[in-house]
Tab-separated table of C-alpha atoms in Angstrom:
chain	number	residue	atom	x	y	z
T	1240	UNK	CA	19.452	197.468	291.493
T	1241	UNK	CA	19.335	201.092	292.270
T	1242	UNK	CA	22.517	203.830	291.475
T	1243	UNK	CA	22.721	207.466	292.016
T	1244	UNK	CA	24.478	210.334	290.985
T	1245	UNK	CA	25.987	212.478	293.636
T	1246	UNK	CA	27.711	215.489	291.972
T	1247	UNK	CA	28.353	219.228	292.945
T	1248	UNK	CA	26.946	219.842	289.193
T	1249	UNK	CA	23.454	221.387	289.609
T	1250	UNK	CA	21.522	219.400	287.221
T	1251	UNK	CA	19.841	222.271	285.593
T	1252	UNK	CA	22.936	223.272	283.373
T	1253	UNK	CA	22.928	219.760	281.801
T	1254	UNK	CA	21.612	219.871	278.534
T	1255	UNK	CA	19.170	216.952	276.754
T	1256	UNK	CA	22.087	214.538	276.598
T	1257	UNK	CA	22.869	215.307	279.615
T	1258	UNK	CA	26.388	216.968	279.587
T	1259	UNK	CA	27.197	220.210	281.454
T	1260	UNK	CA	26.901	223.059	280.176
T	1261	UNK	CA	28.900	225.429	282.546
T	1262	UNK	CA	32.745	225.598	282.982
T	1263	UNK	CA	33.451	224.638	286.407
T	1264	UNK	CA	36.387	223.018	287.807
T	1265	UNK	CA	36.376	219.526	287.694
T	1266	UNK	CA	39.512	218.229	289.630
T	1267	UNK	CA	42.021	219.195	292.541
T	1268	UNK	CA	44.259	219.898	289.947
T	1269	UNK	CA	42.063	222.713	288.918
T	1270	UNK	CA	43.204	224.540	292.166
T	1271	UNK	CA	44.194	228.141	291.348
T	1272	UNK	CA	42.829	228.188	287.882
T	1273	UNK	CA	40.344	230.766	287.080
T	1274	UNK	CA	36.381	229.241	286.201
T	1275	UNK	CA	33.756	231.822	285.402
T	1276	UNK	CA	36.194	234.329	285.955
T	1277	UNK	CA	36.620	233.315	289.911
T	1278	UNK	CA	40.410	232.150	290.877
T	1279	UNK	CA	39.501	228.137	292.430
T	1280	UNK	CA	40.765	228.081	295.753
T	1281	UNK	CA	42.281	225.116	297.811
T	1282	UNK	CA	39.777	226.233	300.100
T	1283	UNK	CA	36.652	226.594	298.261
T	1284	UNK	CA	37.992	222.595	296.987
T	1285	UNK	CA	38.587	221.758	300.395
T	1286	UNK	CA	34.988	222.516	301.313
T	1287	UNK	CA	33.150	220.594	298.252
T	1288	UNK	CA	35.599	217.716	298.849
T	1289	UNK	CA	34.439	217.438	302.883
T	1290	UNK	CA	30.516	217.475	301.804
T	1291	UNK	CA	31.509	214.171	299.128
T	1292	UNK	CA	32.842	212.584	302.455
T	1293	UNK	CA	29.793	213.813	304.237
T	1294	UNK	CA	27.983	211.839	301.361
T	1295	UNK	CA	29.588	208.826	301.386
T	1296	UNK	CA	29.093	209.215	305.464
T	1297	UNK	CA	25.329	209.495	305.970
T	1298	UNK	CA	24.889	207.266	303.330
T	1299	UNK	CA	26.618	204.575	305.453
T	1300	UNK	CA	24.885	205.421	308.282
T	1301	UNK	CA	21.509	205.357	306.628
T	1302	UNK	CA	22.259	202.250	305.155
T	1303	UNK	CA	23.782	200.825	308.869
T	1304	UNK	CA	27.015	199.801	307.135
T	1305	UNK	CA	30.269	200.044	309.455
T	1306	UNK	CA	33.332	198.789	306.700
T	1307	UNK	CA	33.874	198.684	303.116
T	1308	UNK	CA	36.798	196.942	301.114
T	1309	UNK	CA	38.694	198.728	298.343
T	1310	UNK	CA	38.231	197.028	295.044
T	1311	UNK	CA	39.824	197.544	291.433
T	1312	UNK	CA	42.504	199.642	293.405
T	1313	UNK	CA	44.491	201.417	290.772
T	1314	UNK	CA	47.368	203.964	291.801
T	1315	UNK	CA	48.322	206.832	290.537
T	1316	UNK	CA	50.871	208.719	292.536
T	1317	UNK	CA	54.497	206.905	293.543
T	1318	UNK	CA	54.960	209.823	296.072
T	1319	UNK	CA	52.864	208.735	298.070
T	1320	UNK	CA	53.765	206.043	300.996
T	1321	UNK	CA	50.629	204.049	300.413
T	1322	UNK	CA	49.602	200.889	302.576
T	1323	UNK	CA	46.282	200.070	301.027
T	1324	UNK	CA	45.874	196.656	298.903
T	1325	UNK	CA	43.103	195.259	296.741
T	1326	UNK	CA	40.783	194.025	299.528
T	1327	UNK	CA	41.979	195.921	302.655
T	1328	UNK	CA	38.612	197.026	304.923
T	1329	UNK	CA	38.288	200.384	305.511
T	1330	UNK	CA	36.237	201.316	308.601
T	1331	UNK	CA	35.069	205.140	309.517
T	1332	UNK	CA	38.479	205.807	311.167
T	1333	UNK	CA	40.525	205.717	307.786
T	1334	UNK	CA	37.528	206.299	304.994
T	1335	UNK	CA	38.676	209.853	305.201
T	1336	UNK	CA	41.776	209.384	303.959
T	1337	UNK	CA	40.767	206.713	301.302
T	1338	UNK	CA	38.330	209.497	299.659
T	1339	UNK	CA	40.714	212.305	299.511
T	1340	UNK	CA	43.003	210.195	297.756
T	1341	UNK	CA	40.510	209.122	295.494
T	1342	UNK	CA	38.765	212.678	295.015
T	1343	UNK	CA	42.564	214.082	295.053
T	1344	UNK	CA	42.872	211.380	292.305
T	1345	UNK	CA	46.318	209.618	293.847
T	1346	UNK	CA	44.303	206.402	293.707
T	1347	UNK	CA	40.919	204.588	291.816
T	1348	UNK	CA	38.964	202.448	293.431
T	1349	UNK	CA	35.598	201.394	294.477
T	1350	UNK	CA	34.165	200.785	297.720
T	1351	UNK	CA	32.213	198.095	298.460
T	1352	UNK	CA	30.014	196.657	301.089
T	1353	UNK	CA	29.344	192.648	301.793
T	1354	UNK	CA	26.199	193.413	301.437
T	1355	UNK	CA	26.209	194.958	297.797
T	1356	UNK	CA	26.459	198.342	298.470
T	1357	UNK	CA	29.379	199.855	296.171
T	1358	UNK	CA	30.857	203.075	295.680
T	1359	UNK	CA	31.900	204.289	292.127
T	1360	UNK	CA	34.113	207.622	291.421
T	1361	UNK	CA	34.172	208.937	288.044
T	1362	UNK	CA	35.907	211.473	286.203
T	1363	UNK	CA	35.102	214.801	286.319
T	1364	UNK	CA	34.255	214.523	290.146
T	1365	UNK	CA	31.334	212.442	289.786
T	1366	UNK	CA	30.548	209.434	292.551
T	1367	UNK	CA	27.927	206.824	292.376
T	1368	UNK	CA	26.051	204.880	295.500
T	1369	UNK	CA	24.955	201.438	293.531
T	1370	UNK	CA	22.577	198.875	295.937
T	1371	UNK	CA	20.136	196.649	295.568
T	1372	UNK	CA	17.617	199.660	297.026
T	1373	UNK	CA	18.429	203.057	297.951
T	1374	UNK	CA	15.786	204.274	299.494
T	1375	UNK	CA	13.995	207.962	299.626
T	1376	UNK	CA	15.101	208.308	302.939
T	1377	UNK	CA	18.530	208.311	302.353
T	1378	UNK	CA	18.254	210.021	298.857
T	1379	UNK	CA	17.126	212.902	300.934
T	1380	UNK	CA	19.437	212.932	303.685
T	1381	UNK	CA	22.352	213.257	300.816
T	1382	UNK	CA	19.705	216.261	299.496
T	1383	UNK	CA	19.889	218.170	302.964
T	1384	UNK	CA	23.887	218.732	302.020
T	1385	UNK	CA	23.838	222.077	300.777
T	1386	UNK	CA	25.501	222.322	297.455
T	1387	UNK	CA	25.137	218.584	296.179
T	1388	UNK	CA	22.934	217.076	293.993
T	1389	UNK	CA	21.069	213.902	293.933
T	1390	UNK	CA	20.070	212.783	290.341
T	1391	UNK	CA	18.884	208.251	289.549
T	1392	UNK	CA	21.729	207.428	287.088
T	1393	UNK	CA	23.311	204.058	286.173
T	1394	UNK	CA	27.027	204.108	287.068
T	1395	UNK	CA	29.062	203.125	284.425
T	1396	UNK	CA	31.079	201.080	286.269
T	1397	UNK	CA	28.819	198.584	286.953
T	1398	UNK	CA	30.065	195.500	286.179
């Protein structure tokens, strides 16, 4: 089984146990707080959100799969008029939507494939891609978006 780490945390300010080192935001809540003595934008989040989706994206398309089904679906936020359930597919029209409310925390859940391919989001705004091989093909192709970093590391919620 194979699991990356796909983070906007540039691996060299992790120290030997690996934690980060620098301050950075870490949340949407973060928005218009000040990090390294830069006020955090809903823009400059908005962009760094769109290139996890981009991710998640060409790793689908790499991998040739068309639908995933939530799993473990937690949620967070009453507001919101939800009509996802614990097993619903989600195809490329709606995965949008499903990963801003899980980056935007409203909701936890994994994605999964029938053909073990999962998706795992952390806290901190981490996300894991766990198969049964990822390949250096598509390890690359997540390395060609500018900004995000590819690093091999087990996903803690592996079951």
């Amino acid at each position: 089984m194979d699991s990356i780490r796909v983070t906007k945390y540039n691996p060299q300010y992790r120290d030997t146990n690996d934690v980060y080192t620098r301050e950075e935001w870490t949340s949407f809540s973060d928005i218009n707080k000040v990090f390294q003595g830069k006020l955090f934008s809903l823009n400059e989040y908005l962009l760094v959100e769109e290139k996890y989706i981009k991710a998640v994206k060409t790793i689908l398309k790499e991998k040739n799969i068309k639908n995933l089904k939530i799993r473990d679906l937690e949620i967070y936020s009453e507001d919101l008029n939800l009509n996802l359930k614990e097993g619903d597919s989600i195809g490329s029209l709606n995965l949008n939507e499903v990963m801003k409310m899980i980056l935007r925390e409203n909701i936890w859940c994994k994605l999964v494939s029938d053909d073990y391919f999962e998706i795992h989001f952390g806290y901190d705004y981490y996300m894991y891609f766990v198969s049964n091989e990822i390949s250096n093909r598509v390890i690359e192709s997540v390395e060609e978006i500018e900004g995000l970093f590819v690093e091999k590391r087990k996903s803690s919620y592996i079951r």
